[in-house]
Tab-separated table of N, CA, C and O in Angstrom:
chain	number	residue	atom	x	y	z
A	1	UNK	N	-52.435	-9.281	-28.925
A	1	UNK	CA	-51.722	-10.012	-29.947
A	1	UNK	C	-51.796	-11.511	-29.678
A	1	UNK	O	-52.320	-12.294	-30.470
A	2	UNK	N	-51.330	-11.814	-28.699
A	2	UNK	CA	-51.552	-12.990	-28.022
A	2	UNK	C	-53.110	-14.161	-28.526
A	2	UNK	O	-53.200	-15.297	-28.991
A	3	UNK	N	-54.341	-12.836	-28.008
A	3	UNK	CA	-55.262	-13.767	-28.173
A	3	UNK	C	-55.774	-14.001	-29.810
A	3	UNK	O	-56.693	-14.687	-30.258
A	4	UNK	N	-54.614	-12.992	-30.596
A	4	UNK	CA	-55.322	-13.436	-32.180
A	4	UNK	C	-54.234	-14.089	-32.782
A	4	UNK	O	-54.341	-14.214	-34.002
A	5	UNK	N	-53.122	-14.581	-32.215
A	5	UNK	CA	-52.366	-15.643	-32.204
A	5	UNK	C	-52.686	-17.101	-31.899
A	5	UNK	O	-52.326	-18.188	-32.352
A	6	UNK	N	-53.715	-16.573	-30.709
A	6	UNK	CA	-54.751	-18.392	-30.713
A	6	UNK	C	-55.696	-18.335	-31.486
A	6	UNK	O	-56.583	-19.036	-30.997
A	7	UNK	N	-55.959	-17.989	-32.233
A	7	UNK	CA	-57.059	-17.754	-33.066
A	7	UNK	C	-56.701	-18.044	-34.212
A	7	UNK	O	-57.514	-18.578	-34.967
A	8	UNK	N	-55.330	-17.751	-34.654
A	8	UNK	CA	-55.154	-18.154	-35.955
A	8	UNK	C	-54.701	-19.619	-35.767
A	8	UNK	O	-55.324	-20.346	-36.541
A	9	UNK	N	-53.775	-20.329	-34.954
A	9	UNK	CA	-53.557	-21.789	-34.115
A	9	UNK	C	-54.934	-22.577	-33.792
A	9	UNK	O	-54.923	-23.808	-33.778
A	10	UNK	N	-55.887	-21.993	-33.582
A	10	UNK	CA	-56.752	-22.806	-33.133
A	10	UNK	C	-57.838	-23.345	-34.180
A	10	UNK	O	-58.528	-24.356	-34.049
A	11	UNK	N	-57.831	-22.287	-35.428
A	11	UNK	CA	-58.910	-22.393	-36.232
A	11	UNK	C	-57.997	-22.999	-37.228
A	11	UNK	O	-57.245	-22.428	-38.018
A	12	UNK	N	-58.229	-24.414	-37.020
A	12	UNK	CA	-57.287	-25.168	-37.970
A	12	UNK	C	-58.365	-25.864	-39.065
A	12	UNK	O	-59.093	-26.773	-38.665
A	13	UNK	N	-58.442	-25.380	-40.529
A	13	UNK	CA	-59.101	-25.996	-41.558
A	13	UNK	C	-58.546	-27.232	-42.158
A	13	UNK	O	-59.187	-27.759	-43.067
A	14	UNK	N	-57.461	-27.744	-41.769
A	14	UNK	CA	-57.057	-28.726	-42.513
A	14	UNK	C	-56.985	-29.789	-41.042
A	14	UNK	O	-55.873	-30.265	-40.808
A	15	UNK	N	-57.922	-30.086	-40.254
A	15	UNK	CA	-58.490	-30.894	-39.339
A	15	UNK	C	-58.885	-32.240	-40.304
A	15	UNK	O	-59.722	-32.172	-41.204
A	16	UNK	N	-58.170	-33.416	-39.973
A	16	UNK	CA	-59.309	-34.580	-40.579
A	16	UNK	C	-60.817	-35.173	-40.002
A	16	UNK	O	-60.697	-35.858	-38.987
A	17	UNK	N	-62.083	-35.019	-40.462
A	17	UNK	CA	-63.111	-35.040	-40.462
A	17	UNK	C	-63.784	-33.771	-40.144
A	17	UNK	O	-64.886	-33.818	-39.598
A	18	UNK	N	-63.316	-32.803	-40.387
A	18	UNK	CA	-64.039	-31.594	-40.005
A	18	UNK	C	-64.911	-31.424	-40.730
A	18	UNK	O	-64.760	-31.647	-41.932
A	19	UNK	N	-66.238	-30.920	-40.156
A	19	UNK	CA	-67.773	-31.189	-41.326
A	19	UNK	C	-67.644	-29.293	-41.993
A	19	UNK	O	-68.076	-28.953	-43.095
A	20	UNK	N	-67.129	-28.574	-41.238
A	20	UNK	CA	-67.419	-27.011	-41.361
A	20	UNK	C	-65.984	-26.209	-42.075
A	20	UNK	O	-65.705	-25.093	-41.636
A	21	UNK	N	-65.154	-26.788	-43.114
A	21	UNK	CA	-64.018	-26.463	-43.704
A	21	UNK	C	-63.771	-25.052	-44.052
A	21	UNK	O	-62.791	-24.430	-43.644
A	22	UNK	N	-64.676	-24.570	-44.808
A	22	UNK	CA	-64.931	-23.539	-45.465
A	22	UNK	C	-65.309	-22.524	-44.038
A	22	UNK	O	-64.361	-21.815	-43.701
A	23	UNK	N	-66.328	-22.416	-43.353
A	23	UNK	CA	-66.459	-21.462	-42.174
A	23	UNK	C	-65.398	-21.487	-40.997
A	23	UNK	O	-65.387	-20.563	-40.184
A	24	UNK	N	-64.108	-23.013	-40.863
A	24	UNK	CA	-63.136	-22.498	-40.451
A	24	UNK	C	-62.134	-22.064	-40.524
A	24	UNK	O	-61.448	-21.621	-39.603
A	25	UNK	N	-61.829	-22.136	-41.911
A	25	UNK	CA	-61.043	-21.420	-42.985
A	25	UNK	C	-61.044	-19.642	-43.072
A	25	UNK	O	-60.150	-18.886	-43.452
A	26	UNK	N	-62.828	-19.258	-42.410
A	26	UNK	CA	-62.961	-18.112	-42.780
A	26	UNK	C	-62.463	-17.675	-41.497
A	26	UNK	O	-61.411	-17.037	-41.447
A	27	UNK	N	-63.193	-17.989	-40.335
A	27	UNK	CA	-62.273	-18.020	-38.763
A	27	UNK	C	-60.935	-17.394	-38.694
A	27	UNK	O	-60.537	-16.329	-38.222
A	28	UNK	N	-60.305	-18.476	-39.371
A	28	UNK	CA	-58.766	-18.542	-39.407
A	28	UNK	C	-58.472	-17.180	-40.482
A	28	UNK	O	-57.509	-16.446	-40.260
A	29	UNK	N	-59.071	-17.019	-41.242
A	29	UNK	CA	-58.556	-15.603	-42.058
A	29	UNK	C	-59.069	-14.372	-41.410
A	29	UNK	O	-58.257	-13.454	-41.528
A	30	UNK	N	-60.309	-13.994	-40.665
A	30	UNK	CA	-60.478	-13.088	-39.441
A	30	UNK	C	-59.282	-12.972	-38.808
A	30	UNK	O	-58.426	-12.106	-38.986
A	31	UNK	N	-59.272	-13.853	-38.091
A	31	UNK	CA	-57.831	-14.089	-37.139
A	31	UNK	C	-56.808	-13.491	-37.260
A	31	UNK	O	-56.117	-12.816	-36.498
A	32	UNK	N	-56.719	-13.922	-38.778
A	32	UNK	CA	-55.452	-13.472	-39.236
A	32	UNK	C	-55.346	-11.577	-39.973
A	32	UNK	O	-54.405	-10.783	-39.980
A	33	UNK	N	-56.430	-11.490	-40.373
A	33	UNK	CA	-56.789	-10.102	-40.762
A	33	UNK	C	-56.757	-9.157	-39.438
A	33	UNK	O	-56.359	-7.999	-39.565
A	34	UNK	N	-57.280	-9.767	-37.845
A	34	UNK	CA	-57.407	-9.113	-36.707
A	34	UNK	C	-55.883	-8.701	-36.192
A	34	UNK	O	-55.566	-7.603	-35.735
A	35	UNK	N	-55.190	-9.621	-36.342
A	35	UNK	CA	-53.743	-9.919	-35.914
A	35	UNK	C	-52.871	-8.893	-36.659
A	35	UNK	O	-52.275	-8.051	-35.988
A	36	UNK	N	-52.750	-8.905	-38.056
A	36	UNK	CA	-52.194	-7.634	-39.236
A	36	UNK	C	-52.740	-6.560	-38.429
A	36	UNK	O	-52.000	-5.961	-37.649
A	37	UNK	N	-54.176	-6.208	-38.563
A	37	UNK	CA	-54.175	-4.704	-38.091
A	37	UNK	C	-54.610	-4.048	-36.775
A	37	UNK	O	-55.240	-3.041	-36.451
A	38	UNK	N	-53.878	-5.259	-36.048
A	38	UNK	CA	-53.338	-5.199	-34.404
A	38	UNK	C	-51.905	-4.817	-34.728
A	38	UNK	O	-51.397	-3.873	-34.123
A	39	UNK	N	-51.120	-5.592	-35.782
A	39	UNK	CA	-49.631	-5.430	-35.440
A	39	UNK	C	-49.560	-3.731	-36.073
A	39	UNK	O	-48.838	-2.890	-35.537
A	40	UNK	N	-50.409	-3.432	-37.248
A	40	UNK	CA	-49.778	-2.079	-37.948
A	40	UNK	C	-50.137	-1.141	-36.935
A	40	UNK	O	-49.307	-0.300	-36.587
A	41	UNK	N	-51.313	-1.183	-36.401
A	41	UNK	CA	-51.443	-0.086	-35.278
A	41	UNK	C	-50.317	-0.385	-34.410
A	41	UNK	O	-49.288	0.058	-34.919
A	42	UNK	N	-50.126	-0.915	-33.393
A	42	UNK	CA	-49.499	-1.402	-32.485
A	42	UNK	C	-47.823	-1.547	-32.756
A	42	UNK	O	-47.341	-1.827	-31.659
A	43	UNK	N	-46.913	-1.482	-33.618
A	43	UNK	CA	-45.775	-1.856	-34.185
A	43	UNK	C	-45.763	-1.476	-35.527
A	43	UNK	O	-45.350	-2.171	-36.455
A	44	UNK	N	-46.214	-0.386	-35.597
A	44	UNK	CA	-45.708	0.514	-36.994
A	44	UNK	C	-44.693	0.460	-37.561
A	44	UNK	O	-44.543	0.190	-38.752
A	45	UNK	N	-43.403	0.853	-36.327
A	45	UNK	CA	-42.067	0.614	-37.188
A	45	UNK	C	-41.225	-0.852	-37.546
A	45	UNK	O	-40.093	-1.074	-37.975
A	46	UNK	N	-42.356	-1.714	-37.151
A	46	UNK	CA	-41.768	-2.784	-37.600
A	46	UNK	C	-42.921	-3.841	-38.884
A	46	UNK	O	-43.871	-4.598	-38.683
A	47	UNK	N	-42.434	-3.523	-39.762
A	47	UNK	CA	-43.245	-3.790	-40.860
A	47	UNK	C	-43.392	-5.790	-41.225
A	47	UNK	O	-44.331	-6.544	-41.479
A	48	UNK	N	-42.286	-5.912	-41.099
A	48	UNK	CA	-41.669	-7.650	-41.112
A	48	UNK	C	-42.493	-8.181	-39.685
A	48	UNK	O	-42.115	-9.317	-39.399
A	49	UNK	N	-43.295	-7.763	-38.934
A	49	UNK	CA	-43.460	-8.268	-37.588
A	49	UNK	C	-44.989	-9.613	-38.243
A	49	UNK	O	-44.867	-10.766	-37.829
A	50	UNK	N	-45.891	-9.385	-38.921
A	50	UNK	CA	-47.122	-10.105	-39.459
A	50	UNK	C	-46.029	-11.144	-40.312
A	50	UNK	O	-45.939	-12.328	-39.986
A	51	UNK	N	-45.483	-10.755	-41.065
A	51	UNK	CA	-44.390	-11.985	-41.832
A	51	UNK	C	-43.519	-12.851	-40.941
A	51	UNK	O	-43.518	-13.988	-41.414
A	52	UNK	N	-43.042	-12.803	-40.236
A	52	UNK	CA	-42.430	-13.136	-38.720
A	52	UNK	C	-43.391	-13.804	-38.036
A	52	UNK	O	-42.862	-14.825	-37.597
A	53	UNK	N	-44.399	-13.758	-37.757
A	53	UNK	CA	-45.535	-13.930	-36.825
A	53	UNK	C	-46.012	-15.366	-37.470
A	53	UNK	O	-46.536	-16.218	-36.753
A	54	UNK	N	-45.771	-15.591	-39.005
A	54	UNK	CA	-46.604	-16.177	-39.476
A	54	UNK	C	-45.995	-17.450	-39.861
A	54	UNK	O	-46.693	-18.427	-40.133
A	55	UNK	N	-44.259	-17.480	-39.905
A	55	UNK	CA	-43.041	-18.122	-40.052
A	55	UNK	C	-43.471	-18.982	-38.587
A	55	UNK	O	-43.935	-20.123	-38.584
A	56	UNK	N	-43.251	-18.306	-37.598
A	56	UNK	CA	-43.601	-18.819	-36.510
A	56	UNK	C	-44.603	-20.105	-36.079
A	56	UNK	O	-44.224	-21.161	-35.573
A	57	UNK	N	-46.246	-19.656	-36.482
A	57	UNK	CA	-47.023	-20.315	-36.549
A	57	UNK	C	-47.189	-21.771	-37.527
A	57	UNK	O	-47.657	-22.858	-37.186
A	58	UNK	N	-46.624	-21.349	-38.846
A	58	UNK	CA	-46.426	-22.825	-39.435
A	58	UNK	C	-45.798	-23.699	-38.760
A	58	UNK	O	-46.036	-24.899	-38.898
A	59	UNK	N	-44.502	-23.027	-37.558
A	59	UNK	CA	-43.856	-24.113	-37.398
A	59	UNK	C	-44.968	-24.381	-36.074
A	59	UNK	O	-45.201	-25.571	-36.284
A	60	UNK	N	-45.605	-24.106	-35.132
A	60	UNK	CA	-46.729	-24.297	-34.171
A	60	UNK	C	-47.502	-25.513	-34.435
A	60	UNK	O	-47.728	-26.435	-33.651
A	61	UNK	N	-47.921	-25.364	-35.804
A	61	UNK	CA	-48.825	-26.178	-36.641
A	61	UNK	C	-48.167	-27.545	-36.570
A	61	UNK	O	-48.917	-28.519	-36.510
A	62	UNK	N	-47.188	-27.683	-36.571
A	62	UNK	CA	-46.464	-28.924	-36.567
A	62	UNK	C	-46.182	-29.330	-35.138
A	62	UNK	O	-45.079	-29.877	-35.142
A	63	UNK	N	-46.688	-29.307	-33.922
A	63	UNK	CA	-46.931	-29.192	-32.345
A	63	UNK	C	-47.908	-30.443	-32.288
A	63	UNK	O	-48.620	-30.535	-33.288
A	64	UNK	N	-48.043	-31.179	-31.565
A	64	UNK	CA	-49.177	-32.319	-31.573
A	64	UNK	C	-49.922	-31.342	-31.106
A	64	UNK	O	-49.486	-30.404	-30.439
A	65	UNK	N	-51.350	-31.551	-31.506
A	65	UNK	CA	-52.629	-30.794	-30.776
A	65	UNK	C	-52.703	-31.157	-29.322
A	65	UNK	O	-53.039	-30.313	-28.491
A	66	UNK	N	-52.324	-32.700	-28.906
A	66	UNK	CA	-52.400	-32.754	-27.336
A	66	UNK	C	-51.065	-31.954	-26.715
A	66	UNK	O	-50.724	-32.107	-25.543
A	67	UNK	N	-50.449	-31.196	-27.528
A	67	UNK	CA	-49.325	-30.201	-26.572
A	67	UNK	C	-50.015	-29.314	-26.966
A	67	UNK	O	-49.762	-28.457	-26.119
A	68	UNK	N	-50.806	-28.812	-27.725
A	68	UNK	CA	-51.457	-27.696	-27.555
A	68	UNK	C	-52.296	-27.160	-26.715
A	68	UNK	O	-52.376	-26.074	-26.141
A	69	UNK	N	-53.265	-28.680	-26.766
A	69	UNK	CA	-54.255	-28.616	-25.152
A	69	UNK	C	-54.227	-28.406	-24.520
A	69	UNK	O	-55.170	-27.818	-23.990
A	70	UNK	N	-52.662	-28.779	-23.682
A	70	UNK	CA	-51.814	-28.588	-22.735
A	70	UNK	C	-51.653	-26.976	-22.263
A	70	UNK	O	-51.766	-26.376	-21.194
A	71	UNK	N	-51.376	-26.664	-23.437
A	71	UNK	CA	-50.856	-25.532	-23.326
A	71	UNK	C	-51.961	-24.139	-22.765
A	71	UNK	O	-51.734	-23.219	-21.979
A	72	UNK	N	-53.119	-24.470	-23.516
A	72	UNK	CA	-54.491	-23.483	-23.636
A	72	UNK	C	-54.937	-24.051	-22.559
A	72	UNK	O	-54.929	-23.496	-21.460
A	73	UNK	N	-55.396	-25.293	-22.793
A	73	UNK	CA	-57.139	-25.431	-22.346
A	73	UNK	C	-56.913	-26.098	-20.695
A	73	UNK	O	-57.616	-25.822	-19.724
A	74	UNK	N	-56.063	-26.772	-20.712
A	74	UNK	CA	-55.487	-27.501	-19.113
A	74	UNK	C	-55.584	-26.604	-17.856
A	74	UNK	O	-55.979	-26.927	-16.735
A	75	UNK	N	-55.184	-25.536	-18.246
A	75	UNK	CA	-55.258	-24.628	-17.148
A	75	UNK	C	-56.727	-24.115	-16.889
A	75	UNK	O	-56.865	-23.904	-15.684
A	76	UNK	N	-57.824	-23.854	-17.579
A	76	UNK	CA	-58.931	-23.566	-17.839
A	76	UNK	C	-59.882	-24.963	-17.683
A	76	UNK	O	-60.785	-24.949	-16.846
A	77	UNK	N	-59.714	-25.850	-18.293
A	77	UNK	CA	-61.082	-27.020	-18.214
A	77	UNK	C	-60.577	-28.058	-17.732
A	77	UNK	O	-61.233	-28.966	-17.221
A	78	UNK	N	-59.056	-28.021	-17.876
A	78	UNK	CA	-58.992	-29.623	-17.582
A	78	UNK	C	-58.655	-30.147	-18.764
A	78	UNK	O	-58.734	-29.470	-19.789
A	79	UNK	N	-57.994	-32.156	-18.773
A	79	UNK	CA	-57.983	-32.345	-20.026
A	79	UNK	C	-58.628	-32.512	-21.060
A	79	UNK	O	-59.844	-32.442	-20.878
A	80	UNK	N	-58.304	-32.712	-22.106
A	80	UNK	CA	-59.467	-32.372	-23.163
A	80	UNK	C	-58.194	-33.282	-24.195
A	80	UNK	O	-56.969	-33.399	-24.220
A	81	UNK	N	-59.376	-33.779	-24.949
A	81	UNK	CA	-59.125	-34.196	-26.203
A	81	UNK	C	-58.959	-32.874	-27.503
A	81	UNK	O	-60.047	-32.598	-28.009
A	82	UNK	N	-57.914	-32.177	-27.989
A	82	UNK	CA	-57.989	-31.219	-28.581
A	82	UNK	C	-58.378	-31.994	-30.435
A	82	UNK	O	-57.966	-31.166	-31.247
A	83	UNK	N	-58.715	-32.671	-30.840
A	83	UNK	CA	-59.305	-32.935	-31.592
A	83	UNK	C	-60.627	-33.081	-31.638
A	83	UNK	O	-61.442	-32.464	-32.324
A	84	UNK	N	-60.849	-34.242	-30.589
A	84	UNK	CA	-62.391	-33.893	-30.421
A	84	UNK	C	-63.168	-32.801	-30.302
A	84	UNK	O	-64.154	-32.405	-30.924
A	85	UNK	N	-62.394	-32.281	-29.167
A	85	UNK	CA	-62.987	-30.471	-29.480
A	85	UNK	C	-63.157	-29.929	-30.276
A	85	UNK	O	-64.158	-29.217	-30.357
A	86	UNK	N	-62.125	-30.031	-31.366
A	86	UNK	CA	-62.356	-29.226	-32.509
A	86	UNK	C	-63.528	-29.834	-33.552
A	86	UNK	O	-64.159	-29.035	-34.244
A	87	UNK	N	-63.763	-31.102	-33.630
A	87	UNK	CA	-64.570	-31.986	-34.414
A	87	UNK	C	-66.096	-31.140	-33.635
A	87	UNK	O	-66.931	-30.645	-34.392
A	88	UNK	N	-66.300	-31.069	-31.997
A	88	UNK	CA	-67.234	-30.667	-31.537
A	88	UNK	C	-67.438	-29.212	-32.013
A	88	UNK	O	-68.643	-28.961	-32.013
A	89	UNK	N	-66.884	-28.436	-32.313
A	89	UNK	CA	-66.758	-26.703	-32.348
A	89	UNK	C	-67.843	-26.554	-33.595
A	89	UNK	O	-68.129	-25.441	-34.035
């Protein structure tokens, strides 16, 4: 759950200068399609859990990307410019 929770956070289409809008748009709806039918298998009896999940993430979205960096990539690469990265992706 976790890793299609960064997946839907990470594949951000509304990036300013992003050249690839449309293919990370589609990313981000995988993500989000992977995540739904992770939760219905996985948490059947809780139906509100993908609606919940998703309340959540808007508010994420509003996180500076350098606390996001922080959060992911610091422990793994080191610092990173989490925009640039994404401009690079």
């Amino acid at each position: 759950e976790y890793a299609y929770l960064k997946g839907t956070v990470l594949f951000n289409p509304d990036l300013p200068g992003l050249q690839c809008v449309q293919y990370i748009q589609g990313l981000q709806r995988e993500a989000q399609q992977a995540l739904n039918e992770h939760i219905t298998l996985i948490h059947r009896g809780d139906q509100a859990r993908f609606a919940k999940l998703n309340v959540v993430l808007s508010l994420l979205r509003s996180i500076n990307a350098n606390v996001i960096a922080e959060l992911f990539f610091r422990p793994i690469i080191g610092t990173v410019n989490m925009d640039d990265m994404m401009l690079e992706m």
